[in-house]
CSV table of N, CA and C in Angstrom, one decimal:
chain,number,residue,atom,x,y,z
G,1,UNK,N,-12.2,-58.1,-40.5
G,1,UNK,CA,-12.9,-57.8,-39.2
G,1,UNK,C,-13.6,-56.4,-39.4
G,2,UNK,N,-14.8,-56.3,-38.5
G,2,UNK,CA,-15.3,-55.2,-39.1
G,2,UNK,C,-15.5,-53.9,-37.7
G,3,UNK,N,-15.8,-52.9,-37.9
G,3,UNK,CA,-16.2,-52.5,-36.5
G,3,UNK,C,-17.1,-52.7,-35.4
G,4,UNK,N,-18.2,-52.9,-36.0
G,4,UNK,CA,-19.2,-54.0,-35.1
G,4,UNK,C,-19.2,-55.1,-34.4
G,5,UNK,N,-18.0,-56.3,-35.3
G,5,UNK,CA,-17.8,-57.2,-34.5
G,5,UNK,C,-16.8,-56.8,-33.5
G,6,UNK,N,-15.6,-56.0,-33.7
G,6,UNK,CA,-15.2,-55.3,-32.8
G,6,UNK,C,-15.3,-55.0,-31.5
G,7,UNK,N,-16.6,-54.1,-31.6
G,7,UNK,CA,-17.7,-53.5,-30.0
G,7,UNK,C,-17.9,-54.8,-29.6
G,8,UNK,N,-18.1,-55.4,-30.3
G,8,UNK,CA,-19.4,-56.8,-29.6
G,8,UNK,C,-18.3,-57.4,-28.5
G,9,UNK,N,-17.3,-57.8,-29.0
G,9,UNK,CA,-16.2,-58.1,-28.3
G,9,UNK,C,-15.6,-57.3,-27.2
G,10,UNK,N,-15.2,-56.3,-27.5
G,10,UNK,CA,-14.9,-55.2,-26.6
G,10,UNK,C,-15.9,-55.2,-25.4
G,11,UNK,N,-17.1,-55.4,-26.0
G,11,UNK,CA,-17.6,-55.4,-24.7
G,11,UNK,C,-18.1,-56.2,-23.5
G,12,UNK,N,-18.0,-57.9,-24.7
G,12,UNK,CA,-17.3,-58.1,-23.5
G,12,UNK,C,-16.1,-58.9,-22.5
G,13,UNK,N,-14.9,-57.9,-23.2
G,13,UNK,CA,-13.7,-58.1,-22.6
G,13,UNK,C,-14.1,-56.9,-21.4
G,14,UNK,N,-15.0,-55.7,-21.8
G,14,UNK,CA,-15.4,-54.4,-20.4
G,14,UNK,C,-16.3,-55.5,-19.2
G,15,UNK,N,-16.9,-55.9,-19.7
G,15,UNK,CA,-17.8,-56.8,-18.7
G,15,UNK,C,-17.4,-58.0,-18.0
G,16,UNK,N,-16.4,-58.3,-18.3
G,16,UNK,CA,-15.6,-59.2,-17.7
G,16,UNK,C,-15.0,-58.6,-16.6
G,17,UNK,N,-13.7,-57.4,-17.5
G,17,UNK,CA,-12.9,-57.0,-16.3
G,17,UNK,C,-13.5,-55.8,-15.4
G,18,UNK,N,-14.6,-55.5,-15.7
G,18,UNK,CA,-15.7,-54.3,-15.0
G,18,UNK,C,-16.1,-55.3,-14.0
G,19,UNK,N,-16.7,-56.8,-14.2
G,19,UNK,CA,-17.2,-57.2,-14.3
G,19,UNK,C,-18.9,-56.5,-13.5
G,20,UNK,N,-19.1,-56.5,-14.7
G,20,UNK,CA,-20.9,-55.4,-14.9
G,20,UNK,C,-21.2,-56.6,-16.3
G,21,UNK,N,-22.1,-57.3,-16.2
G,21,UNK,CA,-22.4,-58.6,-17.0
G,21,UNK,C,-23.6,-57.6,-18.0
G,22,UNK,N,-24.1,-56.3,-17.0
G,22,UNK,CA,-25.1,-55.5,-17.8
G,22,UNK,C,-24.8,-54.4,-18.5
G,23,UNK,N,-23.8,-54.0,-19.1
G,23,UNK,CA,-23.0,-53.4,-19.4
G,23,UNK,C,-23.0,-53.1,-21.2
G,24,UNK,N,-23.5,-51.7,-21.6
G,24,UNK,CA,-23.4,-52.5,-23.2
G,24,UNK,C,-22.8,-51.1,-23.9
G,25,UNK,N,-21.8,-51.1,-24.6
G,25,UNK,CA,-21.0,-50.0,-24.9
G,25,UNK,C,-21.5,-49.5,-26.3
G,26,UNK,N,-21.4,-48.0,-26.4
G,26,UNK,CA,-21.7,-47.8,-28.0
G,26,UNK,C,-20.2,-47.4,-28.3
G,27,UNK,N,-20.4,-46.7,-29.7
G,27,UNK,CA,-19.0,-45.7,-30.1
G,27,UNK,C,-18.5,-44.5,-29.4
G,28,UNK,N,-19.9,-43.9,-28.5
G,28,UNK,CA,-19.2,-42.1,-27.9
G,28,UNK,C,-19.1,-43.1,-26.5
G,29,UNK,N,-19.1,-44.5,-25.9
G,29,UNK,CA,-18.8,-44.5,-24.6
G,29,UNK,C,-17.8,-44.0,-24.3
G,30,UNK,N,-17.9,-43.4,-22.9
G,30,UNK,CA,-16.2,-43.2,-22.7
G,30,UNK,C,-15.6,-43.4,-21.0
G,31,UNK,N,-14.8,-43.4,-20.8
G,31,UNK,CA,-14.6,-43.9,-19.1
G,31,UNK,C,-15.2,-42.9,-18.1
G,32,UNK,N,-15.6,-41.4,-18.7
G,32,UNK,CA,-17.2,-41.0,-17.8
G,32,UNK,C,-18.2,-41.5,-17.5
G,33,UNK,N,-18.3,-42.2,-18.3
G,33,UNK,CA,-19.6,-42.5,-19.0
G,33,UNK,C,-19.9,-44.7,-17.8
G,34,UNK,N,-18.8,-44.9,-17.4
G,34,UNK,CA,-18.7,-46.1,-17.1
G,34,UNK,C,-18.5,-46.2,-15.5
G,35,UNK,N,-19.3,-46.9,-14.7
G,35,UNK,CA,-19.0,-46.7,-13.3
G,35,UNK,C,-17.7,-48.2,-13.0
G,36,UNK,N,-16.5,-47.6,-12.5
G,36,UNK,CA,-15.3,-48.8,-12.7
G,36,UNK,C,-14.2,-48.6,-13.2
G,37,UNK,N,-15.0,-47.9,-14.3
G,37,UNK,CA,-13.8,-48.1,-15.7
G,37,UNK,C,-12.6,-46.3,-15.0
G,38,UNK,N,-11.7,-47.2,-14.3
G,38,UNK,CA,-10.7,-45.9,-14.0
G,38,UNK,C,-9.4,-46.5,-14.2
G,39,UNK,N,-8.3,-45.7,-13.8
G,39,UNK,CA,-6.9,-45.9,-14.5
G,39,UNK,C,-6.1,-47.7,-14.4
G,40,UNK,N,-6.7,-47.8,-13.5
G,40,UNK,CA,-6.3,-48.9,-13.1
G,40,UNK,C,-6.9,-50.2,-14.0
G,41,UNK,N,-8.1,-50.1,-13.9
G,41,UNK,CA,-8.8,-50.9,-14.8
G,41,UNK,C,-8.7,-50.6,-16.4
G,42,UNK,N,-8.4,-49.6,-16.6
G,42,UNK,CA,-8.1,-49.3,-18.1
G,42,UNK,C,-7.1,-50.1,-18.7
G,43,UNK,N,-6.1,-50.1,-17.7
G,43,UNK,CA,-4.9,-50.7,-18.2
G,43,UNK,C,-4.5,-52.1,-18.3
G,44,UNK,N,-6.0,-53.1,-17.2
G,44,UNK,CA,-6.5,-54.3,-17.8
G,44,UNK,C,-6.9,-54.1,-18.9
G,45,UNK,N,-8.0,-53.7,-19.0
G,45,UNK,CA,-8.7,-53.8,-20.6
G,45,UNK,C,-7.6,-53.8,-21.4
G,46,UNK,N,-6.9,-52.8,-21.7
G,46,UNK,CA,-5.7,-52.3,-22.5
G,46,UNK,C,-4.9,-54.0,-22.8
G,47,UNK,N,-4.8,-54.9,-21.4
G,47,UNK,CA,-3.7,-55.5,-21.7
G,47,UNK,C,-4.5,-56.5,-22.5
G,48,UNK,N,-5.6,-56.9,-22.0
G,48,UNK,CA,-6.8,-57.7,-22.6
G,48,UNK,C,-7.3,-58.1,-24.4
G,49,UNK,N,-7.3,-56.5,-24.4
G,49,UNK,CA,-7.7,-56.2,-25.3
G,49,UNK,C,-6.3,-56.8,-26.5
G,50,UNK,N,-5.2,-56.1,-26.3
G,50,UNK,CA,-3.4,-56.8,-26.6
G,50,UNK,C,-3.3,-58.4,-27.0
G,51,UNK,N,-3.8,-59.2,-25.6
G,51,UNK,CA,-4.1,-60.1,-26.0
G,51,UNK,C,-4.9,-61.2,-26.7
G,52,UNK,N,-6.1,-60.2,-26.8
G,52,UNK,CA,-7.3,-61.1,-27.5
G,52,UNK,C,-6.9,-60.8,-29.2
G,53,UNK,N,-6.2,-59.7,-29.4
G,53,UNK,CA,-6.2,-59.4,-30.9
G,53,UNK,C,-4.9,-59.7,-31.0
G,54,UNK,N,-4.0,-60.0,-30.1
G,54,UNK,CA,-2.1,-60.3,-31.1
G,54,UNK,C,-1.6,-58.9,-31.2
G,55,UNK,N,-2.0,-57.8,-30.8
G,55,UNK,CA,-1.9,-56.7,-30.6
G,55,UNK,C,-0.6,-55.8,-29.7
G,56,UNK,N,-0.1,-54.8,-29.6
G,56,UNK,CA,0.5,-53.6,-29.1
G,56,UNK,C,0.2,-52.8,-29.2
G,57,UNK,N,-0.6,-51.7,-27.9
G,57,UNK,CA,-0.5,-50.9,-28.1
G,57,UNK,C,0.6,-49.8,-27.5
G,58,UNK,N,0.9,-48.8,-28.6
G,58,UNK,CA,2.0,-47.7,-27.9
G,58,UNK,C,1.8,-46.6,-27.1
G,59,UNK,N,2.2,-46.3,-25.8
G,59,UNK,CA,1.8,-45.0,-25.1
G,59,UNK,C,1.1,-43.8,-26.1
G,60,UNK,N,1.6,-43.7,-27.3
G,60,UNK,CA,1.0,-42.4,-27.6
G,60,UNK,C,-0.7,-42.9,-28.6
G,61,UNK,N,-0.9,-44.3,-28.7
G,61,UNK,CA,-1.9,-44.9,-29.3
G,61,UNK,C,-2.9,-45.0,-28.2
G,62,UNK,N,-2.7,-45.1,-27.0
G,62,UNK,CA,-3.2,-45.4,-25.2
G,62,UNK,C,-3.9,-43.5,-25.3
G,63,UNK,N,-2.7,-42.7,-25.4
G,63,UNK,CA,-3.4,-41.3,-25.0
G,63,UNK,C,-4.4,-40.8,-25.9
G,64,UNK,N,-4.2,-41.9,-27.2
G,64,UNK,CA,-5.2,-40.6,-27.8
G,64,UNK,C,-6.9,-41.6,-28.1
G,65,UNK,N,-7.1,-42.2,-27.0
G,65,UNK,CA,-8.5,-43.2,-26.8
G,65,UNK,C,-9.3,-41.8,-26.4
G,66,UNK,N,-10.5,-41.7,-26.4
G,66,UNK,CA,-11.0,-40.7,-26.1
G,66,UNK,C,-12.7,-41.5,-25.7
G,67,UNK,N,-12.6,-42.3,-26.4
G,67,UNK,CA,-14.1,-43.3,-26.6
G,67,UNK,C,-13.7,-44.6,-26.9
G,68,UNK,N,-14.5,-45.1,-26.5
G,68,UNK,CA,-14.8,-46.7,-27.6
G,68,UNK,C,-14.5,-46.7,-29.3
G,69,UNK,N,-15.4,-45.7,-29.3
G,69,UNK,CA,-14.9,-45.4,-31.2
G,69,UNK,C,-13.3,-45.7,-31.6
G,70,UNK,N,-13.2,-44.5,-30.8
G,70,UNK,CA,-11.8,-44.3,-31.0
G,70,UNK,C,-10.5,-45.7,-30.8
G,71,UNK,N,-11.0,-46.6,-29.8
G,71,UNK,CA,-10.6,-47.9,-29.6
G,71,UNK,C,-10.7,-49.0,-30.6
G,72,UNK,N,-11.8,-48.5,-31.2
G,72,UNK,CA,-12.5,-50.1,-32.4
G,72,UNK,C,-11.3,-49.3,-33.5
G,73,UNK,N,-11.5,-47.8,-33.7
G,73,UNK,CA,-10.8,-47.6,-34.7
G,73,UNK,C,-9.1,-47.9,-34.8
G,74,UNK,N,-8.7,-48.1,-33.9
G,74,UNK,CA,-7.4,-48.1,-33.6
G,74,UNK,C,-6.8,-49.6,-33.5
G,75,UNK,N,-7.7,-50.7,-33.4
G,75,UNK,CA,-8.0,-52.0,-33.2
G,75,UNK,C,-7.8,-52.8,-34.8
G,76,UNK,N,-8.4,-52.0,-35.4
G,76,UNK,CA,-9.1,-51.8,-36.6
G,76,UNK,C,-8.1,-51.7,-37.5
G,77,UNK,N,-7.6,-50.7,-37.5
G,77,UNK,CA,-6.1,-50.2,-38.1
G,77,UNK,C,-5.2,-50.9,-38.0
G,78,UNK,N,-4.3,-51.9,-36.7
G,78,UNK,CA,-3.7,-52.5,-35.8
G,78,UNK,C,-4.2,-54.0,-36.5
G,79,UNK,N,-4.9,-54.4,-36.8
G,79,UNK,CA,-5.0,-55.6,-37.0
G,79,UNK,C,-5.4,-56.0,-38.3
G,80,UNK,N,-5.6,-54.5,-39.5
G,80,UNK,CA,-5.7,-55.1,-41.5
G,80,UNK,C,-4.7,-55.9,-41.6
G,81,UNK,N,-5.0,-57.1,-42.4
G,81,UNK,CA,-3.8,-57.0,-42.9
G,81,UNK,C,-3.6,-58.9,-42.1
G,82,UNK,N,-4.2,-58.8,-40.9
G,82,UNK,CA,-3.7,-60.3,-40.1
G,82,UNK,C,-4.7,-61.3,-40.9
């Protein structure tokens, strides 16, 4: 899997649970950057995201999201190997 396909997906698992159908994420998006995207909602995505990839993530892998980047990369890492 690569990074790109990644975003493409990610975004939209965001446009779903944002649901904002117009919605198109790069790597520096970040939950400033997103009208919606707040704690509550994060923690859909989060669970979403878990499910769509076979995935866990751990409290201290959740705090250190900072962007989208940072999400594909962590997704990324989380899933070599399947």
């Amino acid at each position: 899997m690569e990074k790109e396909e990644i975003l493409k997906e990610l975004n939209a698992i965001f446009q779903t649970v944002l649901n904002h159908q117009d919605l198109q994420l790069g790597y520096a998006t970040s939950a400033d950057d997103v009208d919606g995207w707040d704690s509550l909602a994060h923690m859909t995505i989060i669970s979403e995201i878990e499910k769509r990839y076979n995935i866990h993530f751990k409290l201290r892998d959740i705090i250190k999201l900072y962007s989208i980047g940072d999400l594909c990369d962590i997704i990324l890492k989380k899933t070599e190997g399947k």
